[in-house]
Coordinates of C-alpha atoms and ligand atoms in Angstrom, one line a residue:
M1 CA 185.3 -102.3 78.7
T2 CA 187.8 -105.0 76.7
W3 CA 187.3 -108.6 76.4
Q4 CA 188.7 -109.9 79.5
Q5 CA 186.7 -107.2 81.8
R6 CA 183.5 -108.2 80.0
I7 CA 183.7 -112.3 81.1
N8 CA 185.1 -111.3 84.1
S9 CA 182.4 -109.0 85.1
A10 CA 180.0 -111.9 84.2
L11 CA 180.9 -114.6 85.9
E12 CA 181.2 -112.1 88.6
E13 CA 178.1 -111.5 88.8
R14 CA 177.2 -115.3 88.5
R15 CA 179.0 -115.9 91.7
A16 CA 177.8 -113.3 93.9
A17 CA 174.5 -113.8 93.1
D18 CA 174.9 -118.4 94.3
A19 CA 174.3 -118.7 90.2
F20 CA 177.3 -119.6 89.6
R21 CA 177.2 -123.1 88.2
V22 CA 179.0 -126.3 88.3
R23 CA 179.3 -129.5 86.1
R24 CA 180.2 -132.4 88.6
V25 CA 182.0 -135.7 87.2
V26 CA 179.9 -138.5 87.9
E27 CA 180.5 -142.1 86.9
N28 CA 177.2 -143.3 86.2
G29 CA 174.3 -140.6 86.5
A30 CA 171.2 -142.0 85.0
G31 CA 169.5 -145.1 86.7
R32 CA 168.3 -145.9 90.2
F33 CA 171.9 -144.4 91.7
L34 CA 173.7 -142.1 90.3
T35 CA 178.1 -142.9 91.7
R36 CA 180.9 -140.6 91.9
E37 CA 184.2 -140.8 92.9
D38 CA 183.4 -144.1 95.2
R39 CA 179.9 -142.8 96.2
Q40 CA 176.6 -144.3 96.0
F41 CA 173.6 -141.7 95.5
C42 CA 170.1 -142.0 95.4
N43 CA 169.6 -140.4 91.9
F44 CA 166.5 -137.6 91.9
S45 CA 168.2 -135.9 89.5
S46 CA 168.2 -137.6 85.5
N47 CA 165.4 -137.2 83.4
D48 CA 165.3 -141.2 82.8
Y49 CA 161.7 -141.5 84.0
L50 CA 161.5 -145.1 83.2
G51 CA 164.1 -146.6 83.6
L52 CA 165.2 -146.9 80.4
S53 CA 169.5 -146.1 80.0
Q54 CA 170.4 -149.0 81.3
H55 CA 168.4 -151.4 79.8
P56 CA 169.6 -154.7 78.2
A57 CA 166.8 -155.5 75.3
I58 CA 167.5 -151.8 74.6
V59 CA 171.8 -151.5 75.1
R60 CA 171.5 -154.7 72.9
A61 CA 170.3 -152.2 69.5
W62 CA 172.8 -150.2 70.3
Q63 CA 175.7 -152.2 69.8
D64 CA 174.0 -154.3 67.1
G65 CA 173.5 -151.4 65.6
A66 CA 176.9 -151.0 65.9
A67 CA 178.4 -153.7 65.0
R68 CA 176.3 -154.2 61.7
F69 CA 176.5 -149.9 61.4
G70 CA 179.9 -148.4 62.3
V71 CA 179.5 -145.7 64.9
G72 CA 178.7 -142.5 62.7
S73 CA 176.4 -141.6 59.8
G74 CA 178.6 -140.4 57.5
G75 CA 177.0 -137.4 56.9
S76 CA 173.4 -135.4 56.8
G77 CA 170.1 -137.9 55.8
H78 CA 170.2 -134.6 52.4
V79 CA 174.1 -136.7 51.5
S80 CA 174.2 -140.7 52.5
G81 CA 173.8 -140.3 56.2
Y82 CA 169.6 -141.6 56.0
T83 CA 169.8 -145.0 56.7
T84 CA 167.4 -148.4 57.0
A85 CA 167.7 -147.7 60.5
H86 CA 167.3 -144.1 60.2
R87 CA 163.2 -144.0 58.2
A88 CA 162.4 -147.2 60.1
L89 CA 162.3 -145.4 63.2
E90 CA 160.5 -142.6 61.4
E91 CA 157.9 -144.4 60.3
A92 CA 157.8 -146.4 63.4
L93 CA 157.5 -143.3 65.9
A94 CA 154.9 -141.2 63.0
D95 CA 152.6 -144.7 63.1
W96 CA 152.3 -144.5 67.0
L97 CA 152.1 -141.0 67.8
G98 CA 149.4 -141.0 64.6
Y99 CA 151.0 -138.6 61.9
P100 CA 152.2 -139.3 58.3
R101 CA 155.7 -138.5 58.6
A102 CA 158.4 -137.7 61.3
L103 CA 161.9 -135.9 61.2
L104 CA 165.1 -137.2 62.8
F105 CA 167.0 -134.3 64.5
I106 CA 169.8 -134.7 66.9
S107 CA 168.9 -133.2 69.4
G108 CA 165.7 -131.3 71.6
F109 CA 167.1 -128.5 71.3
A110 CA 168.4 -128.2 67.9
A111 CA 165.0 -129.4 66.3
N112 CA 163.3 -126.7 68.1
Q113 CA 165.7 -124.0 66.9
A114 CA 165.4 -125.6 63.1
V115 CA 161.8 -126.0 62.9
I116 CA 160.6 -122.3 64.1
A117 CA 163.4 -120.6 61.7
A118 CA 162.5 -123.2 59.0
L119 CA 158.9 -121.8 59.7
M120 CA 158.4 -118.3 61.4
G121 CA 158.8 -115.2 59.1
K122 CA 159.3 -111.0 59.5
D123 CA 155.9 -111.0 59.4
D124 CA 155.1 -113.6 61.7
R125 CA 154.1 -114.2 65.9
I126 CA 155.5 -116.6 68.4
V127 CA 153.2 -116.3 71.2
A128 CA 154.8 -119.0 74.1
D129 CA 154.1 -119.6 76.6
R130 CA 155.8 -117.7 79.4
L131 CA 157.3 -121.0 81.5
S132 CA 159.1 -122.1 77.9
H133 CA 162.0 -124.4 77.3
A134 CA 164.9 -122.8 76.6
S135 CA 165.1 -123.6 73.0
L136 CA 162.3 -122.5 72.5
L137 CA 162.7 -118.7 74.0
E138 CA 166.1 -118.7 72.5
A139 CA 165.0 -120.2 68.9
A140 CA 162.0 -117.0 69.1
N141 CA 164.4 -114.7 70.4
L142 CA 167.1 -115.3 67.3
S143 CA 163.8 -115.8 65.5
P144 CA 162.6 -112.6 62.9
A145 CA 158.6 -113.4 64.1
Q146 CA 157.9 -110.9 66.6
L147 CA 157.6 -113.4 69.7
R148 CA 155.0 -112.2 72.6
R149 CA 154.6 -115.1 76.3
F150 CA 151.3 -115.6 77.9
A151 CA 151.2 -116.1 81.5
H152 CA 151.6 -119.8 82.2
N153 CA 148.4 -122.0 80.6
D154 CA 146.6 -119.2 80.5
A155 CA 144.8 -120.0 77.1
G156 CA 142.6 -116.5 77.8
Q157 CA 145.4 -114.1 77.6
L158 CA 147.1 -116.2 74.5
S159 CA 143.7 -115.9 72.9
T160 CA 143.6 -111.7 74.2
L161 CA 147.6 -112.1 71.5
L162 CA 146.2 -114.2 69.0
D163 CA 143.3 -111.7 68.7
K164 CA 145.8 -108.2 68.2
P165 CA 146.1 -108.5 63.8
C166 CA 149.3 -109.8 62.5
A167 CA 150.3 -109.2 58.4
G168 CA 151.4 -112.9 58.6
Q169 CA 150.8 -116.4 60.5
Q170 CA 150.4 -117.4 63.9
L171 CA 152.8 -119.7 66.4
V172 CA 151.6 -120.8 69.4
V173 CA 154.6 -122.6 71.7
T174 CA 154.3 -124.7 74.4
E175 CA 155.3 -127.9 76.5
G176 CA 152.6 -130.7 77.2
V177 CA 154.7 -131.4 80.9
F178 CA 156.6 -128.0 81.8
S179 CA 160.1 -128.9 82.6
M180 CA 160.7 -127.0 85.1
D181 CA 157.1 -127.0 87.4
G182 CA 156.4 -131.1 86.2
D183 CA 152.4 -129.6 85.5
S184 CA 150.3 -130.1 82.4
A185 CA 149.8 -127.6 79.4
P186 CA 145.6 -126.9 78.7
L187 CA 146.3 -128.1 75.2
R188 CA 142.8 -128.4 74.0
A189 CA 142.2 -124.8 74.7
L190 CA 145.0 -123.8 73.8
H191 CA 144.9 -125.3 70.1
D192 CA 141.3 -123.6 70.0
A193 CA 142.7 -120.3 70.5
A194 CA 144.8 -121.0 68.6
K195 CA 143.1 -122.4 65.7
Q196 CA 140.3 -119.9 66.0
Q197 CA 142.8 -117.1 64.5
N198 CA 143.7 -119.7 62.5
G199 CA 147.1 -120.2 63.9
W200 CA 150.1 -123.3 64.3
L201 CA 150.2 -124.9 68.1
L202 CA 153.8 -126.6 68.2
V203 CA 153.8 -128.4 71.3
D204 CA 157.5 -130.1 72.9
D205 CA 156.6 -133.0 75.0
A206 CA 160.2 -133.5 76.0
H207 CA 158.5 -134.5 79.5
G208 CA 155.7 -136.2 77.8
I209 CA 156.7 -138.9 75.1
G210 CA 156.8 -142.3 76.7
V211 CA 155.7 -141.3 80.7
M212 CA 151.7 -139.7 80.2
G213 CA 149.5 -141.9 78.0
D214 CA 148.0 -145.3 76.6
E215 CA 151.6 -146.7 75.6
G216 CA 153.0 -143.4 76.8
R217 CA 151.9 -142.0 73.3
G218 CA 152.0 -138.3 76.0
S219 CA 150.8 -135.2 76.8
A220 CA 148.8 -134.6 73.1
Y221 CA 147.4 -137.5 72.4
Q222 CA 146.7 -137.9 76.1
Q223 CA 144.9 -134.9 76.0
N224 CA 143.0 -136.4 73.1
V225 CA 144.8 -133.5 70.8
K226 CA 146.6 -132.9 67.2
P227 CA 149.2 -130.4 67.3
E228 CA 150.2 -129.3 64.0
L229 CA 153.2 -129.9 65.7
L230 CA 154.3 -132.4 67.4
V231 CA 158.3 -132.8 68.9
V232 CA 159.0 -135.7 70.9
T233 CA 162.7 -135.8 72.2
F234 CA 164.9 -139.0 73.2
G235 CA 166.7 -138.0 76.1
K236 CA 164.5 -138.7 78.7
G237 CA 161.5 -141.8 79.0
F238 CA 163.3 -143.3 75.5
G239 CA 166.5 -142.9 77.6
V240 CA 168.4 -142.7 74.8
S241 CA 168.7 -139.3 73.0
G242 CA 167.8 -137.6 69.6
A243 CA 164.2 -135.5 68.8
A244 CA 161.5 -136.4 66.0
V245 CA 158.8 -134.0 64.9
L246 CA 155.8 -135.3 63.8
C247 CA 153.8 -133.3 61.3
S248 CA 151.5 -133.1 58.2
D249 CA 152.9 -134.8 55.2
P250 CA 153.7 -131.2 53.4
V251 CA 155.0 -129.9 56.3
A252 CA 157.9 -132.6 56.4
D253 CA 158.3 -132.5 52.5
Y254 CA 159.4 -128.6 53.7
L255 CA 161.6 -129.1 56.5
L256 CA 163.1 -130.9 54.5
Q257 CA 164.5 -128.1 52.3
F258 CA 164.4 -125.0 54.9
A259 CA 165.2 -126.8 58.4
R260 CA 169.5 -126.1 58.4
H261 CA 169.4 -128.3 61.3
L262 CA 168.6 -131.2 58.8
I263 CA 170.8 -130.4 56.0
Y264 CA 174.0 -129.5 57.1
S265 CA 174.6 -131.4 60.3
T266 CA 175.4 -134.5 60.6
S267 CA 172.3 -137.1 60.6
M268 CA 172.4 -139.4 63.9
P269 CA 174.3 -142.1 64.0
P270 CA 172.4 -145.5 62.9
A271 CA 173.3 -147.8 66.4
Q272 CA 171.6 -144.6 67.7
A273 CA 168.1 -144.6 65.6
V274 CA 168.2 -148.6 66.9
A275 CA 168.7 -148.1 70.1
L276 CA 165.5 -145.9 70.1
S277 CA 163.8 -148.6 68.4
A278 CA 163.3 -150.6 70.6
S279 CA 162.8 -147.9 72.4
M280 CA 160.8 -147.4 71.1
A281 CA 159.0 -151.9 71.4
V282 CA 159.3 -151.5 75.3
I283 CA 158.3 -148.2 75.8
R284 CA 154.4 -149.1 73.8
S285 CA 155.0 -152.9 74.8
E286 CA 153.8 -154.7 78.3
E287 CA 156.8 -153.9 80.2
G288 CA 156.4 -150.4 79.1
A289 CA 153.1 -150.4 81.1
E290 CA 154.4 -151.4 83.9
R291 CA 156.9 -149.2 84.3
R292 CA 154.4 -146.0 83.9
Q293 CA 152.3 -148.0 86.8
R294 CA 155.7 -147.8 89.3
L295 CA 156.0 -144.2 88.4
A296 CA 152.9 -142.9 89.0
E297 CA 152.6 -144.9 92.4
H298 CA 156.2 -143.5 93.0
I299 CA 154.3 -139.8 92.3
H300 CA 151.3 -140.9 94.5
R301 CA 153.1 -141.9 96.9
F302 CA 156.3 -138.9 97.1
R303 CA 153.7 -136.5 96.6
Q304 CA 150.8 -137.6 99.8
G305 CA 154.3 -137.4 101.8
L306 CA 155.2 -133.7 100.9
G307 CA 151.8 -132.6 101.7
A308 CA 152.6 -133.2 105.2
L309 CA 156.0 -131.0 105.3
P310 CA 156.4 -127.3 105.1
F311 CA 157.5 -127.3 101.4
Q312 CA 155.9 -125.1 98.5
S313 CA 154.9 -126.9 95.6
T314 CA 153.2 -127.2 92.2
D315 CA 150.5 -129.5 91.0
S316 CA 153.3 -131.7 89.4
L317 CA 151.2 -135.5 88.7
S318 CA 154.3 -135.5 86.5
A319 CA 158.3 -137.3 87.3
I320 CA 159.1 -134.3 87.9
Q321 CA 158.3 -133.1 92.0
P322 CA 159.3 -129.4 92.4
V323 CA 160.4 -128.2 95.8
I324 CA 160.1 -124.7 95.6
V325 CA 162.1 -122.8 98.4
G326 CA 163.3 -119.5 97.0
E327 CA 166.3 -118.4 97.6
N328 CA 168.7 -119.1 95.8
S329 CA 171.2 -119.4 99.1
R330 CA 168.6 -121.6 100.8
A331 CA 168.4 -124.2 97.8
L332 CA 172.0 -124.8 97.5
A333 CA 171.1 -125.4 101.1
L334 CA 168.7 -128.4 101.1
A335 CA 170.4 -129.1 97.7
Q336 CA 173.7 -130.4 100.0
A337 CA 171.6 -130.7 102.7
L338 CA 170.4 -134.3 101.0
R339 CA 173.9 -135.0 98.9
E340 CA 174.7 -135.5 102.5
R341 CA 171.6 -137.8 103.1
G342 CA 172.8 -140.0 100.3
M343 CA 170.1 -138.5 97.6
W344 CA 171.7 -137.1 94.5
V345 CA 169.3 -133.0 94.5
T346 CA 169.8 -130.5 92.1
A347 CA 169.0 -126.8 93.2
I348 CA 167.4 -125.0 89.9
R349 CA 168.2 -120.9 90.5
P350 CA 167.0 -117.9 87.9
P351 CA 167.4 -117.6 84.9
T352 CA 166.0 -120.8 84.8
V353 CA 163.3 -119.8 86.2
P354 CA 161.6 -116.8 87.4
P355 CA 163.7 -115.0 90.6
G356 CA 162.3 -115.9 93.4
T357 CA 161.6 -119.6 92.7
A358 CA 164.9 -121.5 93.4
R359 CA 163.9 -125.1 93.8
L360 CA 164.9 -128.2 93.8
R361 CA 164.1 -130.1 90.9
L362 CA 163.5 -134.1 91.7
T363 CA 162.8 -136.4 89.1
L364 CA 161.0 -140.3 90.4
T365 CA 161.4 -143.2 87.9
A366 CA 160.6 -146.7 87.1
A367 CA 163.3 -147.1 88.6
H368 CA 163.6 -146.7 91.9
K369 CA 161.7 -148.7 94.7
A370 CA 159.6 -147.8 97.6
Q371 CA 162.3 -147.4 99.5
D372 CA 164.3 -144.9 98.0
I373 CA 161.1 -142.4 97.9
D374 CA 160.4 -143.5 102.0
A375 CA 164.3 -141.9 102.1
L376 CA 163.6 -138.5 100.4
L377 CA 160.1 -137.9 102.5
E378 CA 162.4 -138.9 105.4
A379 CA 165.4 -136.5 104.1
L380 CA 162.9 -133.6 102.9
H381 CA 161.2 -134.3 106.4
V382 CA 165.1 -134.0 108.7
A383 CA 166.2 -131.2 106.8
S384 CA 162.8 -129.2 107.3
Q385 CA 163.4 -129.3 111.0
Ligands
PLP401 C1 165.5 -131.8 77.8 C2 164.3 -130.8 76.7 C3 164.8 -130.2 75.0 C4 166.7 -130.4 74.8 O1 166.0 -131.4 74.7 P1 167.1 -133.0 74.3 O2 167.1 -134.0 74.0 O3 168.2 -132.9 75.6 O4 168.7 -131.5 73.3 C5 163.5 -129.3 74.5 N1 162.4 -128.6 74.7 C6 162.3 -129.5 76.5 C7 161.1 -129.3 77.1 C8 163.6 -130.0 78.2 O5 163.2 -130.5 78.5

């Protein structure tokens, strides 16, 4: 096959399976409304769970940070790109989440790649929840370590896999709140299973941080579990972008030596670190608690209404509320029907989710109003007729 044939056949295959992905240009895609071509939609697609992406104090913090530090960091943290703003944010994160250290990364994808690449060698084994995020499974696939996957949230099967002989070290990998199903991992049972074999637990809490637990400390804190490695990301509940790895002093020092994404990549702009510190302050404040409360009310309202409709869901208690319809074409048609009623929703199809489980991944946020949830339920009701 030539290059041209290879590319064309891959594209053809995607189109034939109703799985061809396109991006749509929007004016503004976070917050309560999404605007596109002068039309306003109620936005049920963004991961801005607390509605912080438009928060005036956080926007101002970024502006003030840019006025003070300029727009770029000028290099990796190892050269000249580790400013007082980065350090202040790392220290505040470590203090908030109860870890000795926090290291900033430019994205959750980069953090997961870096940590797994730096820690795992060829005698080691990664045992990951089957539904772990693409950034985790991609890193595991690229790693020389063996990869085994356990059935979703099945601590028993995890133990069975960990019990098999392994010459090196074992790392258990899971998410705190699962990105496509919205359910939570049984972190205590997973951590106990890991400890039984002297393994470590890595929890990627992209969807739990800021949203779950007291002061928004996330899934692990809420379940009173302290994973050896905690990855938190800032593009979701924080409303900004970036990520951090929380860990012990020696692990942080180790990552600073061996995590290539830290060493060979420009650090995040200092102004972004200033904005992230402001976002964290909001999350920890009374206002943050109120936003979490509002989100919880929306989730309750939505699940009550969804129960009366002929759709399959998961037992998600999080902001991520899947409506599972099965076939790709059906998910696309449902998304289209909702768009026509002014709701911006996204159809999620394989390979992002397992075959036959195409779905709408609806996300509720603190920026919504109760009437938005009611309108969404009404639109789903009409579409189900
Ligand atoms: C979104 C997400 C990531 C990637 O984080 P970015 O900061 O957007 O790169 C990693 N893990 C999970 C579970 C996610 O949902």
